[in-house]
PDB file of C-alpha atoms and ligand atoms in Angstrom:
ATOM      1  CA  MET A   3     147.623 117.142  -8.204  1.00 78.00           C
ATOM      2  CA  ARG A   4     147.447 120.005 -10.231  1.00 94.00           C
ATOM      3  CA  ARG A   5     145.627 120.096 -13.787  1.00 94.00           C
ATOM      4  CA  LYS A   6     147.395 121.127 -16.834  1.00 97.00           C
ATOM      5  CA  VAL A   7     146.260 124.127 -18.377  1.00 98.00           C
ATOM      6  CA  ILE A   8     147.254 124.873 -21.802  1.00 98.00           C
ATOM      7  CA  ALA A   9     146.414 128.169 -23.368  1.00 98.00           C
ATOM      8  CA  GLY A  10     147.088 129.631 -26.778  1.00 98.00           C
ATOM      9  CA  ASN A  11     147.958 133.201 -27.279  1.00 98.00           C
ATOM     10  CA  TRP A  12     147.060 134.438 -30.851  1.00 98.00           C
ATOM     11  CA  LYS A  13     148.620 137.761 -30.533  1.00 98.00           C
ATOM     12  CA  MET A  14     147.733 140.139 -33.534  1.00 98.00           C
ATOM     13  CA  ASN A  15     146.349 137.331 -35.510  1.00 98.00           C
ATOM     14  CA  MET A  16     143.226 135.658 -37.181  1.00 98.00           C
ATOM     15  CA  LEU A  17     140.185 137.293 -38.720  1.00 98.00           C
ATOM     16  CA  PRO A  18     136.901 136.140 -37.288  1.00 98.00           C
ATOM     17  CA  ASN A  19     136.453 133.624 -40.316  1.00 98.00           C
ATOM     18  CA  GLU A  20     139.920 132.113 -39.384  1.00 98.00           C
ATOM     19  CA  ALA A  21     139.100 131.980 -35.827  1.00 98.00           C
ATOM     20  CA  ILE A  22     135.627 130.353 -36.373  1.00 98.00           C
ATOM     21  CA  ARG A  23     137.249 127.593 -38.776  1.00 98.00           C
ATOM     22  CA  MET A  24     140.219 127.092 -36.171  1.00 98.00           C
ATOM     23  CA  ILE A  25     137.820 126.615 -33.143  1.00 98.00           C
ATOM     24  CA  GLU A  26     135.636 124.298 -35.330  1.00 98.00           C
ATOM     25  CA  GLU A  27     138.652 122.073 -36.304  1.00 98.00           C
ATOM     26  CA  LEU A  28     140.282 121.877 -32.898  1.00 98.00           C
ATOM     27  CA  ALA A  29     137.099 121.351 -30.721  1.00 98.00           C
ATOM     28  CA  PRO A  30     136.798 117.613 -31.693  1.00 98.00           C
ATOM     29  CA  GLU A  31     140.538 116.877 -31.524  1.00 98.00           C
ATOM     30  CA  VAL A  32     140.598 118.056 -27.716  1.00 98.00           C
ATOM     31  CA  LYS A  33     137.281 117.158 -26.506  1.00 97.00           C
ATOM     32  CA  ASN A  34     138.335 114.174 -24.515  1.00 96.00           C
ATOM     33  CA  THR A  35     141.393 116.012 -22.628  1.00 97.00           C
ATOM     34  CA  GLN A  36     141.933 116.065 -18.963  1.00 94.00           C
ATOM     35  CA  SER A  37     143.716 119.526 -19.539  1.00 96.00           C
ATOM     36  CA  GLU A  38     142.155 122.879 -19.480  1.00 98.00           C
ATOM     37  CA  VAL A  39     142.298 124.441 -23.140  1.00 98.00           C
ATOM     38  CA  ILE A  40     142.103 128.170 -23.409  1.00 98.00           C
ATOM     39  CA  LEU A  41     142.454 130.261 -26.480  1.00 99.00           C
ATOM     40  CA  CYS A  42     143.333 133.928 -26.128  1.00 99.00           C
ATOM     41  CA  VAL A  43     142.193 135.727 -29.087  1.00 99.00           C
ATOM     42  CA  PRO A  44     142.060 139.301 -30.452  1.00 98.00           C
ATOM     43  CA  PHE A  45     139.228 141.418 -29.119  1.00 98.00           C
ATOM     44  CA  THR A  46     137.480 141.481 -32.591  1.00 98.00           C
ATOM     45  CA  ASP A  47     137.380 137.696 -32.516  1.00 98.00           C
ATOM     46  CA  LEU A  48     136.076 137.181 -28.969  1.00 98.00           C
ATOM     47  CA  PHE A  49     132.314 137.176 -29.931  1.00 98.00           C
ATOM     48  CA  TYR A  50     132.764 134.768 -32.633  1.00 98.00           C
ATOM     49  CA  ALA A  51     135.349 132.505 -30.721  1.00 98.00           C
ATOM     50  CA  LEU A  52     132.682 132.444 -27.852  1.00 98.00           C
ATOM     51  CA  LEU A  53     129.940 131.639 -29.883  1.00 98.00           C
ATOM     52  CA  THR A  54     131.930 128.908 -31.821  1.00 98.00           C
ATOM     53  CA  ALA A  55     133.453 127.437 -28.341  1.00 98.00           C
ATOM     54  CA  GLN A  56     129.860 127.184 -26.790  1.00 97.00           C
ATOM     55  CA  ASP A  57     129.320 123.559 -26.007  1.00 96.00           C
ATOM     56  CA  THR A  58     132.891 122.571 -26.141  1.00 98.00           C
ATOM     57  CA  ASN A  59     135.635 122.375 -23.502  1.00 98.00           C
ATOM     58  CA  ILE A  60     137.512 125.482 -25.048  1.00 98.00           C
ATOM     59  CA  LYS A  61     137.445 128.434 -22.728  1.00 98.00           C
ATOM     60  CA  ILE A  62     137.959 131.732 -24.346  1.00 98.00           C
ATOM     61  CA  GLY A  63     140.254 134.651 -23.072  1.00 98.00           C
ATOM     62  CA  ALA A  64     141.422 138.067 -24.113  1.00 98.00           C
ATOM     63  CA  GLN A  65     144.914 139.501 -24.301  1.00 98.00           C
ATOM     64  CA  ASN A  66     144.921 142.468 -22.297  1.00 98.00           C
ATOM     65  CA  MET A  67     142.622 144.657 -20.526  1.00 98.00           C
ATOM     66  CA  HIS A  68     142.394 148.172 -18.672  1.00 98.00           C
ATOM     67  CA  TRP A  69     142.367 148.443 -14.950  1.00 98.00           C
ATOM     68  CA  GLU A  70     139.721 150.995 -14.717  1.00 98.00           C
ATOM     69  CA  GLU A  71     136.039 149.831 -14.765  1.00 97.00           C
ATOM     70  CA  SER A  72     134.697 152.721 -17.082  1.00 98.00           C
ATOM     71  CA  GLY A  73     135.537 156.198 -18.202  1.00 98.00           C
ATOM     72  CA  ALA A  74     137.190 158.498 -20.442  1.00 98.00           C
ATOM     73  CA  TYR A  75     140.094 155.901 -21.840  1.00 98.00           C
ATOM     74  CA  THR A  76     139.532 155.992 -25.560  1.00 98.00           C
ATOM     75  CA  GLY A  77     140.594 152.526 -27.123  1.00 98.00           C
ATOM     76  CA  GLU A  78     140.663 150.681 -23.900  1.00 98.00           C
ATOM     77  CA  ILE A  79     138.468 147.621 -22.665  1.00 98.00           C
ATOM     78  CA  SER A  80     137.662 146.843 -19.250  1.00 98.00           C
ATOM     79  CA  ALA A  81     137.293 143.464 -17.029  1.00 98.00           C
ATOM     80  CA  GLY A  82     133.521 143.935 -16.685  1.00 98.00           C
ATOM     81  CA  MET A  83     133.325 144.343 -20.559  1.00 98.00           C
ATOM     82  CA  LEU A  84     135.205 141.243 -21.129  1.00 98.00           C
ATOM     83  CA  LYS A  85     133.192 139.562 -18.672  1.00 98.00           C
ATOM     84  CA  SER A  86     129.813 140.658 -19.797  1.00 98.00           C
ATOM     85  CA  ILE A  87     130.066 138.821 -23.055  1.00 98.00           C
ATOM     86  CA  GLY A  88     131.330 135.515 -21.462  1.00 98.00           C
ATOM     87  CA  VAL A  89     135.198 135.751 -21.570  1.00 98.00           C
ATOM     88  CA  GLU A  90     136.865 133.878 -18.628  1.00 98.00           C
ATOM     89  CA  TYR A  91     140.501 134.519 -18.873  1.00 98.00           C
ATOM     90  CA  VAL A  92     142.758 137.528 -19.554  1.00 98.00           C
ATOM     91  CA  ILE A  93     146.726 137.400 -20.383  1.00 98.00           C
ATOM     92  CA  ILE A  94     148.098 140.243 -18.140  1.00 98.00           C
ATOM     93  CA  GLY A  95     151.578 141.635 -18.423  1.00 98.00           C
ATOM     94  CA  HIS A  96     152.865 139.867 -21.548  1.00 98.00           C
ATOM     95  CA  SER A  97     156.500 140.669 -22.605  1.00 97.00           C
ATOM     96  CA  GLU A  98     155.352 142.371 -25.938  1.00 97.00           C
ATOM     97  CA  ARG A  99     152.996 144.645 -23.713  1.00 98.00           C
ATOM     98  CA  ARG A 100     155.941 145.177 -21.396  1.00 97.00           C
ATOM     99  CA  GLN A 101     158.244 146.020 -24.395  1.00 96.00           C
ATOM    100  CA  TYR A 102     156.151 147.932 -26.837  1.00 97.00           C
ATOM    101  CA  PHE A 103     153.265 149.507 -24.590  1.00 97.00           C
ATOM    102  CA  ASN A 104     154.787 150.813 -21.494  1.00 96.00           C
ATOM    103  CA  GLU A 105     153.130 147.905 -19.176  1.00 98.00           C
ATOM    104  CA  THR A 106     155.060 148.211 -15.912  1.00 98.00           C
ATOM    105  CA  ASP A 107     154.966 145.909 -12.649  1.00 98.00           C
ATOM    106  CA  GLU A 108     152.639 148.469 -11.473  1.00 98.00           C
ATOM    107  CA  THR A 109     149.957 148.526 -14.256  1.00 98.00           C
ATOM    108  CA  VAL A 110     150.117 144.781 -14.112  1.00 98.00           C
ATOM    109  CA  ASN A 111     149.349 144.664 -10.570  1.00 98.00           C
ATOM    110  CA  LYS A 112     146.458 147.159 -10.892  1.00 98.00           C
ATOM    111  CA  LYS A 113     144.961 145.156 -14.038  1.00 98.00           C
ATOM    112  CA  VAL A 114     145.352 141.621 -11.957  1.00 98.00           C
ATOM    113  CA  LYS A 115     143.328 143.172  -9.246  1.00 98.00           C
ATOM    114  CA  SER A 116     140.661 144.521 -11.524  1.00 98.00           C
ATOM    115  CA  ALA A 117     140.251 141.231 -13.488  1.00 98.00           C
ATOM    116  CA  LEU A 118     139.824 139.332 -10.242  1.00 98.00           C
ATOM    117  CA  ASN A 119     137.319 142.030  -8.909  1.00 98.00           C
ATOM    118  CA  ALA A 120     135.563 141.222 -12.264  1.00 98.00           C
ATOM    119  CA  ASN A 121     135.779 137.256 -11.685  1.00 98.00           C
ATOM    120  CA  LEU A 122     138.064 137.132 -14.832  1.00 98.00           C
ATOM    121  CA  LYS A 123     141.132 134.710 -14.234  1.00 98.00           C
ATOM    122  CA  PRO A 124     144.258 136.547 -14.956  1.00 98.00           C
ATOM    123  CA  ILE A 125     147.247 134.726 -16.771  1.00 98.00           C
ATOM    124  CA  VAL A 126     150.049 136.719 -15.446  1.00 98.00           C
ATOM    125  CA  CYS A 127     153.334 136.691 -17.591  1.00 98.00           C
ATOM    126  CA  VAL A 128     156.723 137.196 -16.229  1.00 98.00           C
ATOM    127  CA  GLY A 129     160.184 136.489 -17.649  1.00 97.00           C
ATOM    128  CA  GLU A 130     163.854 137.534 -18.219  1.00 96.00           C
ATOM    129  CA  THR A 131     165.777 138.957 -21.059  1.00 94.00           C
ATOM    130  CA  LEU A 132     168.815 137.199 -22.182  1.00 92.00           C
ATOM    131  CA  GLU A 133     171.070 139.755 -20.769  1.00 92.00           C
ATOM    132  CA  GLU A 134     169.546 139.344 -17.409  1.00 94.00           C
ATOM    133  CA  ARG A 135     169.833 135.665 -17.627  1.00 93.00           C
ATOM    134  CA  GLU A 136     173.493 135.856 -18.659  1.00 91.00           C
ATOM    135  CA  ASN A 137     174.248 138.392 -15.859  1.00 94.00           C
ATOM    136  CA  GLY A 138     172.974 135.828 -13.421  1.00 94.00           C
ATOM    137  CA  LYS A 139     169.746 138.182 -12.753  1.00 96.00           C
ATOM    138  CA  ALA A 140     167.110 135.854 -13.888  1.00 96.00           C
ATOM    139  CA  VAL A 141     165.544 134.463 -10.738  1.00 97.00           C
ATOM    140  CA  GLU A 142     165.808 137.697  -8.932  1.00 97.00           C
ATOM    141  CA  LEU A 143     164.194 139.442 -11.672  1.00 97.00           C
ATOM    142  CA  VAL A 144     161.348 137.055 -12.235  1.00 98.00           C
ATOM    143  CA  THR A 145     160.601 136.312  -8.653  1.00 98.00           C
ATOM    144  CA  SER A 146     160.171 140.203  -8.067  1.00 98.00           C
ATOM    145  CA  GLN A 147     158.078 140.368 -10.977  1.00 98.00           C
ATOM    146  CA  VAL A 148     155.760 137.782  -9.392  1.00 98.00           C
ATOM    147  CA  ARG A 149     155.870 139.543  -5.884  1.00 98.00           C
ATOM    148  CA  LYS A 150     154.977 142.900  -7.633  1.00 98.00           C
ATOM    149  CA  ALA A 151     152.277 141.231  -9.813  1.00 98.00           C
ATOM    150  CA  LEU A 152     150.472 139.716  -6.888  1.00 98.00           C
ATOM    151  CA  GLU A 153     151.070 142.474  -4.324  1.00 98.00           C
ATOM    152  CA  GLY A 154     147.826 143.234  -2.178  1.00 97.00           C
ATOM    153  CA  LEU A 155     145.975 139.922  -2.969  1.00 97.00           C
ATOM    154  CA  SER A 156     144.503 137.612  -0.732  1.00 97.00           C
ATOM    155  CA  LYS A 157     145.187 133.903  -0.628  1.00 96.00           C
ATOM    156  CA  GLU A 158     142.075 133.107  -2.360  1.00 96.00           C
ATOM    157  CA  GLN A 159     142.536 135.411  -5.253  1.00 97.00           C
ATOM    158  CA  VAL A 160     146.137 134.060  -5.843  1.00 97.00           C
ATOM    159  CA  GLN A 161     144.625 130.454  -5.856  1.00 94.00           C
ATOM    160  CA  SER A 162     142.429 131.416  -9.033  1.00 93.00           C
ATOM    161  CA  ILE A 163     145.233 133.045 -10.994  1.00 98.00           C
ATOM    162  CA  ILE A 164     147.717 131.703 -13.581  1.00 98.00           C
ATOM    163  CA  VAL A 165     151.324 132.577 -13.842  1.00 98.00           C
ATOM    164  CA  ALA A 166     153.020 132.117 -17.315  1.00 98.00           C
ATOM    165  CA  TYR A 167     157.023 132.148 -16.878  1.00 98.00           C
ATOM    166  CA  GLU A 168     158.085 133.403 -20.356  1.00 97.00           C
ATOM    167  CA  PRO A 169     161.696 133.806 -20.786  1.00 96.00           C
ATOM    168  CA  ILE A 170     161.775 136.649 -23.482  1.00 94.00           C
ATOM    169  CA  TRP A 171     164.739 135.279 -25.323  1.00 90.00           C
ATOM    170  CA  ALA A 172     162.644 132.072 -26.098  1.00 91.00           C
ATOM    171  CA  ILE A 173     159.334 133.718 -27.441  1.00 89.00           C
ATOM    172  CA  GLY A 174     159.136 133.777 -31.013  1.00 86.00           C
ATOM    173  CA  THR A 175     162.759 132.791 -31.746  1.00 88.00           C
ATOM    174  CA  GLY A 176     162.443 128.945 -31.831  1.00 84.00           C
ATOM    175  CA  LYS A 177     164.836 128.789 -28.886  1.00 84.00           C
ATOM    176  CA  THR A 178     163.008 126.798 -26.099  1.00 82.00           C
ATOM    177  CA  ALA A 179     164.408 126.771 -22.653  1.00 86.00           C
ATOM    178  CA  THR A 180     165.442 123.386 -21.655  1.00 93.00           C
ATOM    179  CA  SER A 181     162.954 121.536 -19.498  1.00 95.00           C
ATOM    180  CA  GLU A 182     165.278 121.585 -16.802  1.00 96.00           C
ATOM    181  CA  ASP A 183     165.951 125.395 -16.698  1.00 95.00           C
ATOM    182  CA  ALA A 184     161.942 125.919 -17.331  1.00 96.00           C
ATOM    183  CA  ASN A 185     161.085 123.730 -14.321  1.00 97.00           C
ATOM    184  CA  SER A 186     163.826 125.026 -12.098  1.00 97.00           C
ATOM    185  CA  MET A 187     162.809 128.647 -12.563  1.00 98.00           C
ATOM    186  CA  ILE A 188     159.027 127.532 -12.117  1.00 98.00           C
ATOM    187  CA  LYS A 189     159.999 126.033  -8.855  1.00 98.00           C
ATOM    188  CA  GLU A 190     161.492 129.505  -7.923  1.00 98.00           C
ATOM    189  CA  VAL A 191     158.416 130.982  -8.734  1.00 98.00           C
ATOM    190  CA  ARG A 192     156.243 128.490  -6.706  1.00 98.00           C
ATOM    191  CA  GLN A 193     158.749 129.110  -3.620  1.00 98.00           C
ATOM    192  CA  GLU A 194     158.474 132.739  -3.928  1.00 98.00           C
ATOM    193  CA  ILE A 195     154.411 132.368  -3.958  1.00 98.00           C
ATOM    194  CA  ARG A 196     155.139 129.823  -0.785  1.00 98.00           C
ATOM    195  CA  ASN A 197     157.268 132.277   0.943  1.00 97.00           C
ATOM    196  CA  ILE A 198     154.391 134.834   1.117  1.00 97.00           C
ATOM    197  CA  TYR A 199     150.967 132.740   0.411  1.00 97.00           C
ATOM    198  CA  GLY A 200     152.038 129.353   2.232  1.00 97.00           C
ATOM    199  CA  GLN A 201     152.298 125.963   1.418  1.00 97.00           C
ATOM    200  CA  THR A 202     148.684 125.116   0.158  1.00 96.00           C
ATOM    201  CA  VAL A 203     148.449 128.323  -2.060  1.00 97.00           C
ATOM    202  CA  ALA A 204     151.801 127.383  -3.698  1.00 97.00           C
ATOM    203  CA  ASP A 205     150.932 123.936  -4.215  1.00 97.00           C
ATOM    204  CA  GLY A 206     147.773 124.496  -5.930  1.00 96.00           C
ATOM    205  CA  VAL A 207     148.862 127.476  -8.068  1.00 97.00           C
ATOM    206  CA  ILE A 208     149.414 126.849 -11.926  1.00 98.00           C
ATOM    207  CA  ILE A 209     152.473 127.946 -13.305  1.00 98.00           C
ATOM    208  CA  GLN A 210     152.919 127.577 -17.231  1.00 98.00           C
ATOM    209  CA  TYR A 211     155.846 127.687 -19.304  1.00 97.00           C
ATOM    210  CA  GLY A 212     155.831 129.807 -22.543  1.00 97.00           C
ATOM    211  CA  GLY A 213     158.550 130.469 -25.334  1.00 96.00           C
ATOM    212  CA  SER A 214     158.545 128.430 -28.541  1.00 94.00           C
ATOM    213  CA  VAL A 215     156.494 125.573 -27.130  1.00 96.00           C
ATOM    214  CA  LYS A 216     155.396 123.080 -29.791  1.00 96.00           C
ATOM    215  CA  SER A 217     154.316 119.524 -30.194  1.00 97.00           C
ATOM    216  CA  SER A 218     157.647 118.286 -30.475  1.00 96.00           C
ATOM    217  CA  ASN A 219     158.772 119.890 -27.171  1.00 96.00           C
ATOM    218  CA  SER A 220     155.641 119.971 -24.943  1.00 96.00           C
ATOM    219  CA  LYS A 221     155.854 116.500 -23.807  1.00 96.00           C
ATOM    220  CA  GLU A 222     159.142 116.745 -22.326  1.00 97.00           C
ATOM    221  CA  LEU A 223     158.102 120.170 -20.479  1.00 97.00           C
ATOM    222  CA  PHE A 224     154.890 118.923 -19.255  1.00 97.00           C
ATOM    223  CA  GLU A 225     156.316 115.912 -17.684  1.00 96.00           C
ATOM    224  CA  THR A 226     158.322 117.996 -15.138  1.00 97.00           C
ATOM    225  CA  SER A 227     157.544 118.373 -11.867  1.00 96.00           C
ATOM    226  CA  ASP A 228     156.541 121.862 -11.713  1.00 98.00           C
ATOM    227  CA  ILE A 229     155.503 122.926 -15.217  1.00 98.00           C
ATOM    228  CA  ASP A 230     151.863 122.930 -15.034  1.00 98.00           C
ATOM    229  CA  GLY A 231     151.316 123.514 -19.212  1.00 98.00           C
ATOM    230  CA  ALA A 232     152.043 126.341 -21.541  1.00 98.00           C
ATOM    231  CA  LEU A 233     151.237 129.641 -22.909  1.00 98.00           C
ATOM    232  CA  VAL A 234     151.598 128.878 -26.798  1.00 98.00           C
ATOM    233  CA  GLY A 235     152.146 131.551 -29.437  1.00 98.00           C
ATOM    234  CA  GLY A 236     152.954 130.678 -32.741  1.00 97.00           C
ATOM    235  CA  ALA A 237     151.796 126.932 -32.543  1.00 98.00           C
ATOM    236  CA  SER A 238     148.554 127.729 -31.066  1.00 98.00           C
ATOM    237  CA  LEU A 239     147.672 129.121 -34.753  1.00 98.00           C
ATOM    238  CA  LYS A 240     147.056 125.874 -36.302  1.00 98.00           C
ATOM    239  CA  ALA A 241     144.266 123.477 -34.949  1.00 98.00           C
ATOM    240  CA  GLU A 242     146.280 120.077 -35.682  1.00 98.00           C
ATOM    241  CA  GLU A 243     149.472 121.506 -34.113  1.00 98.00           C
ATOM    242  CA  PHE A 244     147.590 123.068 -30.957  1.00 98.00           C
ATOM    243  CA  ALA A 245     145.832 119.860 -30.491  1.00 98.00           C
ATOM    244  CA  LYS A 246     148.963 117.985 -30.454  1.00 98.00           C
ATOM    245  CA  ILE A 247     150.329 120.177 -27.810  1.00 98.00           C
ATOM    246  CA  VAL A 248     147.056 119.665 -25.652  1.00 98.00           C
ATOM    247  CA  ASN A 249     146.930 115.763 -26.462  1.00 97.00           C
ATOM    248  CA  TYR A 250     150.734 115.367 -25.391  1.00 95.00           C
ATOM    249  CA  ASN A 251     150.262 112.122 -23.357  1.00 89.00           C
ATOM    250  CA  ASN A 252     148.200 110.421 -25.790  1.00 82.00           C
ATOM    251  CA  GLU A 253     150.846 108.702 -27.807  1.00 59.00           C
TER     252      GLU A 253
HETATM  253  P1  PGA B 319     155.853 131.693 -29.023  1.00 91.13           P
HETATM  254  O1  PGA B 319     154.826 132.588 -27.855  1.00 91.13           O
HETATM  255  O2  PGA B 319     155.161 130.330 -28.601  1.00 91.13           O
HETATM  256  O3  PGA B 319     155.508 131.989 -30.404  1.00 91.13           O
HETATM  257  O4  PGA B 319     157.373 131.736 -28.704  1.00 91.13           O
HETATM  258  C1  PGA B 319     154.624 132.544 -26.831  1.00 91.13           C
HETATM  259  C2  PGA B 319     153.973 133.745 -26.081  1.00 91.13           C
HETATM  260  O5  PGA B 319     154.556 134.913 -26.474  1.00 91.13           O
HETATM  261  O6  PGA B 319     153.155 133.628 -25.282  1.00 91.13           O
END
């Protein structure tokens, strides 16, 4: 049985004092969950978030990194730098980075390899636009993004990554994919991983859904056969709402 992994993506929100308060509120609410709880926070919050989350079951992640270990890359942060302060996860290839910051399948692949080399766990984002979905190209596009992101990785490495399927038309729009549609795409992604890495790897790899996940739709999504949790944007900014998503099976 795969565990559920529920990750918040704060995007460019939350000052350190807000981050500390949110984590202090969240920690007691999620302490008994069987799921893995992750918050991916802005770089400037990382240190505060790590200190506040110490001795809790909340793990801390970053939202981006550079693939080089060090060097003349002004403004960039390496996987080793993140690891050195205790960060465990990093989001790679979020659609906003693909759309606004020229992230490509190639840079995503380089970043995934670099993260794994530094023992950081990547949360690799894939997903189609509305136009691609309407043209019947969604499966082809998403499976190709997955293939390219994972190119050159060993079976062991693929076992420690998380894939987040996030249809772009569902991000921040209030439009969630139906649980059937999300589950069906995630099955396709798992099948693609099975084709390349075999049954055991495919059965074990965590594949999340993302796109307007909130407490009112999380239970239905998480009770499907293949959705292993979520990458949550807007609804991860408030402790109470995010805790309800984590504790989806408590009522
Ligand atoms: P949303 O964002 O939950 O606000 O739609 C999801 C994401 O971008 O990861």
